[in-house]
Tab-separated table of C-alpha atoms and ligand atoms in Angstrom:
chain	number	residue	atom	x	y	z
A	23	MET	CA	0.236	-9.862	0.812
A	24	HIS	CA	-2.843	-8.750	2.341
A	25	THR	CA	-4.189	-11.521	4.342
A	26	SER	CA	-7.126	-8.937	6.960
A	27	SER	CA	-9.536	-11.366	7.619
A	28	LEU	CA	-13.545	-11.316	6.470
A	29	THR	CA	-16.747	-10.881	7.633
A	30	CYS	CA	-19.805	-11.574	5.141
A	31	ALA	CA	-23.139	-10.476	5.040
A	32	LEU	CA	-26.097	-10.290	2.347
A	33	ILE	CA	-26.701	-6.770	1.472
A	34	PRO	CA	-28.997	-5.405	-1.484
A	35	PHE	CA	-26.121	-4.716	-4.459
A	36	GLN	CA	-25.410	-0.893	-5.609
A	37	GLY	CA	-23.617	0.130	-9.023
A	38	PHE	CA	-20.052	1.737	-8.432
A	39	LEU	CA	-17.716	1.510	-11.430
A	40	GLY	CA	-20.189	1.007	-14.340
A	41	SER	CA	-18.465	4.019	-15.677
A	42	LEU	CA	-15.183	1.184	-15.938
A	43	GLU	CA	-17.311	-2.014	-17.056
A	44	SER	CA	-16.027	-0.751	-20.756
A	45	SER	CA	-12.706	-0.946	-20.318
A	46	SER	CA	-10.253	-3.204	-19.592
A	47	HIS	CA	-9.884	-2.037	-15.854
A	48	SER	CA	-13.509	-4.611	-15.390
A	49	CYS	CA	-11.994	-7.439	-15.258
A	50	LEU	CA	-8.785	-6.230	-13.901
A	51	GLN	CA	-7.506	-8.716	-16.985
A	52	TRP	CA	-3.748	-6.586	-17.846
A	53	ARG	CA	-2.812	-7.885	-14.382
A	54	ASN	CA	-4.363	-10.737	-14.025
A	55	PRO	CA	-5.233	-12.715	-17.873
A	56	LYS	CA	-6.776	-15.920	-15.663
A	57	ARG	CA	-9.250	-14.314	-13.670
A	58	THR	CA	-12.282	-13.807	-14.453
A	59	CYS	CA	-15.201	-11.054	-12.930
A	60	SER	CA	-17.246	-13.547	-10.492
A	61	GLN	CA	-17.944	-10.982	-8.202
A	62	LYS	CA	-20.523	-9.130	-10.402
A	63	ALA	CA	-23.270	-8.510	-8.707
A	64	SER	CA	-26.295	-11.129	-8.574
A	65	LYS	CA	-28.832	-9.715	-5.870
A	66	PRO	CA	-28.725	-10.679	-2.823
A	67	TYR	CA	-24.789	-9.131	-2.906
A	68	ILE	CA	-22.145	-10.827	-0.757
A	69	THR	CA	-20.296	-7.498	0.893
A	70	ALA	CA	-17.693	-9.503	2.925
A	71	GLN	CA	-15.981	-6.898	5.963
A	72	LEU	CA	-12.759	-6.206	6.073
A	73	GLU	CA	-10.658	-6.335	9.072
A	74	LEU	CA	-7.990	-4.157	11.546
A	75	LYS	CA	-4.849	-6.465	10.680
A	76	PRO	CA	-3.262	-6.756	14.384
A	77	PRO	CA	0.551	-5.645	14.021
A	78	PRO	CA	2.984	-8.616	14.187
A	79	TYR	CA	3.940	-8.074	17.290
A	80	PRO	CA	3.434	-6.112	20.608
A	81	LEU	CA	2.679	-2.711	20.801
A	82	ASN	CA	5.679	-1.800	22.939
A	83	SER	CA	8.209	-4.185	21.011
A	84	LEU	CA	10.028	-1.439	18.747
A	85	GLU	CA	11.149	0.625	22.033
A	86	PRO	CA	13.099	3.058	21.997
A	87	HIS	CA	12.555	3.454	17.985
A	88	MET	CA	8.818	3.810	17.958
A	89	SER	CA	6.633	4.418	21.288
A	90	ARG	CA	4.360	2.292	22.583
A	91	GLU	CA	2.082	5.221	21.995
A	92	THR	CA	2.305	5.245	18.792
A	93	LEU	CA	1.885	2.588	17.656
A	94	GLU	CA	-1.757	2.587	19.112
A	95	TYR	CA	-2.096	6.044	17.833
A	96	HIS	CA	-1.063	5.531	14.069
A	97	TRP	CA	-2.172	1.176	13.951
A	98	GLY	CA	-5.158	1.787	16.553
A	99	LYS	CA	-6.628	4.875	15.708
A	100	HIS	CA	-5.270	5.752	12.049
A	101	HIS	CA	-4.822	2.332	10.436
A	102	ARG	CA	-8.128	2.135	11.765
A	103	GLY	CA	-9.822	4.415	10.420
A	104	TYR	CA	-8.782	3.577	6.974
A	105	VAL	CA	-10.054	-0.028	7.367
A	106	GLU	CA	-13.648	1.474	8.896
A	107	THR	CA	-13.857	4.206	6.008
A	108	LEU	CA	-13.114	1.722	3.185
A	109	ASN	CA	-16.200	-0.663	4.456
A	110	LYS	CA	-17.936	2.099	4.538
A	111	GLN	CA	-16.957	3.466	1.080
A	112	ILE	CA	-17.439	-0.247	-0.639
A	113	ILE	CA	-19.936	-1.942	0.798
A	114	GLY	CA	-23.009	-2.977	-1.729
A	115	THR	CA	-20.528	-2.505	-4.541
A	116	GLU	CA	-18.380	-4.140	-7.097
A	117	LEU	CA	-15.510	-3.724	-5.472
A	118	ASP	CA	-17.140	-5.073	-1.830
A	119	GLY	CA	-15.601	-8.394	-1.483
A	120	MET	CA	-12.677	-7.960	-3.789
A	121	ALA	CA	-8.754	-8.817	-2.959
A	122	LEU	CA	-7.625	-5.099	-1.320
A	123	GLU	CA	-5.193	-5.073	-4.073
A	124	ASP	CA	-7.593	-5.083	-6.697
A	125	ILE	CA	-9.226	-1.934	-5.010
A	126	ILE	CA	-5.335	-0.611	-4.390
A	127	ILE	CA	-5.683	-0.787	-8.970
A	128	LEU	CA	-9.316	-0.216	-9.928
A	129	THR	CA	-9.513	3.237	-7.613
A	130	TYR	CA	-6.510	4.978	-8.761
A	131	ASN	CA	-7.993	5.304	-12.487
A	132	ARG	CA	-5.036	5.575	-13.887
A	133	GLY	CA	-3.780	8.465	-11.768
A	134	ASP	CA	-7.504	10.257	-11.528
A	135	PRO	CA	-7.958	8.397	-8.455
A	136	PHE	CA	-11.754	7.317	-6.739
A	137	PRO	CA	-12.304	8.285	-2.756
A	138	ALA	CA	-12.097	4.518	-1.929
A	139	PHE	CA	-8.390	4.467	-3.390
A	140	ASN	CA	-6.773	6.468	-0.379
A	141	SER	CA	-8.265	4.258	2.314
A	142	ALA	CA	-7.239	1.184	0.438
A	143	ALA	CA	-3.594	2.134	-0.629
A	144	GLN	CA	-3.530	3.294	2.715
A	145	ILE	CA	-4.444	-0.409	4.671
A	146	TRP	CA	-2.277	-2.054	2.503
A	147	ASN	CA	0.855	0.576	3.061
A	148	HIS	CA	0.127	0.402	7.001
A	149	ASP	CA	-0.246	-3.218	7.542
A	150	PHE	CA	3.068	-3.580	4.899
A	151	PHE	CA	4.921	-0.537	6.496
A	152	TRP	CA	4.022	-2.814	9.516
A	153	GLU	CA	5.967	-5.440	8.097
A	154	SER	CA	8.574	-4.016	7.717
A	155	MET	CA	10.107	-3.483	10.568
A	156	LYS	CA	9.979	-6.278	13.653
A	157	PRO	CA	11.939	-6.535	17.115
A	158	GLY	CA	16.092	-6.230	16.606
A	159	GLY	CA	15.578	-6.275	13.523
A	160	GLY	CA	17.603	-3.482	11.302
A	161	GLY	CA	21.250	-4.193	9.524
A	162	LYS	CA	22.322	-5.577	6.702
A	163	PRO	CA	20.589	-8.050	5.047
A	164	THR	CA	22.114	-11.070	3.670
A	165	GLY	CA	21.845	-13.823	0.673
A	166	ASN	CA	20.006	-12.486	-2.612
A	167	LEU	CA	18.804	-9.045	-1.335
A	168	LEU	CA	22.354	-8.300	0.068
A	169	GLN	CA	23.148	-9.011	-3.361
A	170	LEU	CA	20.288	-7.256	-5.875
A	171	ILE	CA	21.242	-4.124	-3.098
A	172	GLU	CA	25.475	-4.391	-4.176
A	173	ARG	CA	24.431	-4.918	-8.228
A	174	ASP	CA	21.742	-2.050	-8.239
A	175	PHE	CA	23.029	0.847	-5.785
A	176	GLY	CA	26.294	0.563	-5.584
A	177	SER	CA	26.975	-0.715	-2.255
A	178	TYR	CA	24.171	-1.161	1.371
A	179	LYS	CA	25.776	1.514	2.694
A	180	GLU	CA	24.646	3.709	-0.608
A	181	PHE	CA	21.520	2.244	-0.586
A	182	VAL	CA	20.837	3.512	2.609
A	183	LYS	CA	21.745	6.862	1.971
A	184	GLU	CA	19.278	6.544	-0.868
A	185	PHE	CA	16.792	4.817	1.177
A	186	LYS	CA	17.104	8.385	3.876
A	187	LEU	CA	17.239	10.722	1.236
A	188	ALA	CA	13.932	9.719	-0.716
A	189	ALA	CA	11.910	9.838	2.642
A	190	SER	CA	13.467	13.076	3.805
A	191	THR	CA	12.729	14.473	0.934
A	192	GLN	CA	9.155	13.893	0.397
A	193	PHE	CA	6.789	16.669	0.574
A	194	GLY	CA	4.394	15.977	2.755
A	195	SER	CA	2.723	12.949	4.127
A	196	GLY	CA	4.024	9.753	1.856
A	197	TRP	CA	6.435	6.626	1.546
A	198	ALA	CA	9.576	5.985	1.118
A	199	TRP	CA	9.465	2.580	-1.140
A	200	LEU	CA	12.611	-0.496	-1.675
A	201	ALA	CA	10.643	-2.132	-4.588
A	202	TYR	CA	11.337	-3.940	-7.672
A	203	LYS	CA	10.564	-2.676	-11.204
A	204	ALA	CA	10.317	-5.600	-13.641
A	205	ASN	CA	10.238	-4.964	-17.395
A	206	ARG	CA	6.390	-5.135	-18.033
A	207	LEU	CA	5.798	-4.749	-21.970
A	208	ASP	CA	2.283	-5.919	-21.451
A	209	VAL	CA	0.887	-4.466	-18.206
A	210	GLY	CA	-2.323	-2.171	-20.097
A	211	ASN	CA	-2.546	0.223	-17.203
A	212	SER	CA	-1.560	3.319	-19.221
A	213	ILE	CA	-0.196	5.096	-16.081
A	214	ASN	CA	3.209	2.392	-15.451
A	215	PRO	CA	6.416	4.014	-16.582
A	216	ARG	CA	7.553	3.708	-19.957
A	217	PRO	CA	10.788	0.512	-19.578
A	218	SER	CA	13.753	2.287	-19.161
A	219	GLU	CA	16.997	1.777	-17.780
A	220	GLU	CA	15.870	0.362	-14.428
A	221	ASP	CA	14.031	-2.678	-15.205
A	222	LYS	CA	14.291	-5.806	-13.958
A	223	LYS	CA	16.457	-4.009	-10.692
A	224	LEU	CA	15.295	-2.839	-8.087
A	225	VAL	CA	14.536	1.054	-6.852
A	226	ILE	CA	13.578	3.279	-4.556
A	227	VAL	CA	10.971	6.033	-5.228
A	228	LYS	CA	9.271	8.085	-2.771
A	229	THR	CA	4.936	8.521	-3.142
A	230	PRO	CA	2.446	11.106	-1.827
A	231	ASN	CA	-0.090	10.814	0.609
A	232	ALA	CA	-1.364	6.919	-0.137
A	233	VAL	CA	-0.052	6.174	-3.902
A	234	ASN	CA	2.138	3.119	-3.871
A	235	PRO	CA	4.336	1.125	-5.832
A	236	LEU	CA	1.415	-1.722	-7.001
A	237	VAL	CA	-0.020	1.325	-9.572
A	238	TRP	CA	2.961	1.090	-11.210
A	239	ASP	CA	2.771	-3.271	-10.828
A	240	TYR	CA	5.667	-2.824	-9.217
A	241	SER	CA	6.884	-5.275	-6.297
A	242	PRO	CA	7.580	-3.581	-3.036
A	243	LEU	CA	10.222	-4.463	-0.820
A	244	LEU	CA	10.697	-2.559	2.460
A	245	THR	CA	9.106	0.491	3.433
A	246	ILE	CA	9.267	4.004	5.195
A	247	ASP	CA	6.079	5.950	6.033
A	248	VAL	CA	6.968	9.975	5.716
A	249	TRP	CA	4.385	11.722	8.721
A	250	GLU	CA	4.027	14.651	8.581
A	251	VAL	CA	5.372	13.917	12.455
A	252	LEU	CA	4.822	18.123	13.775
A	253	ILE	CA	1.082	17.940	12.778
A	254	HIS	CA	-0.333	14.009	13.619
A	255	SER	CA	2.194	14.789	17.510
A	256	MET	CA	-0.001	18.192	17.670
A	257	THR	CA	-3.247	16.816	16.932
A	258	HIS	CA	-2.460	13.736	19.800
A	259	GLN	CA	-1.810	16.086	22.148
A	260	ILE	CA	-4.404	18.724	21.368
A	261	PHE	CA	-7.062	16.346	20.489
B	10	FE2	FE1	0.495	6.028	9.023
C-alpha cells in the first residue's frame, strides 16, 4: 500500500468535490463502511504534501534488465512529475490529506475522470511497479500464489504467456496486471464489472494510461508498465 510520507501546512480551504457530495462517493462508504467524512473542511484547512517515495533498491541494481539511466529518468523525472502535479491539483481541496487510494477512486468518477486521477493513479502504479521488481528477482513463485496461478491459468508457463501477451497488446501507454478479483456484490461503484466466472480468481487485465484495477475493487498483485518506449527514448535524447 502507499506509504509516501507527508508534510503538513495550514491553508485556506477551497471546495473541489461539491458535485459529488450528494452522491454515495462523498464518504467512500462503499469502499469502507466505517470511514467517516472527518476530512470535510473547517477553516483553516490542514493540507498534506505527498512526497516522492524512493525506489526500494539502488537505481543501478536492476541492471542489466533496467539501466540506472532508465530508473533515473522514469522514477526521478516521470514519477516525480506526477507527485508534484498532484500536489498542485489537490492543495486546498477535499482531496488534500486523503489516502492516495481514496483519491484514485474518487477522481476516477465512475469512468469520467477528473484531471487529478491521472497523477494520483500514476503515482500509485509506479510505486507498485517498483515494488513488483527486485535485484535478482524473477522466476517461478512458490506457495499459495503458485497454487492459485496453477488453478486459474493451468500452469505457471501459461500464466507467463498470457501476462506477456496482455502487456504486448496494450495499445499505447498503459499497464498489464495480475490481480485478484473478489466477488463484491455490494460494491457501489457502477464501473465494477458484473459478477462473472472470474470472481474469486486471479485475473490478467490490461489498462490504458493511468487506469488501474483499484477502480474495479480488484487487488493488484503484479504489474508491467507498458511504455511507448521509442517515444520515451527519443524524447530523452532530444531534451
Ligand atoms: Fe511509467
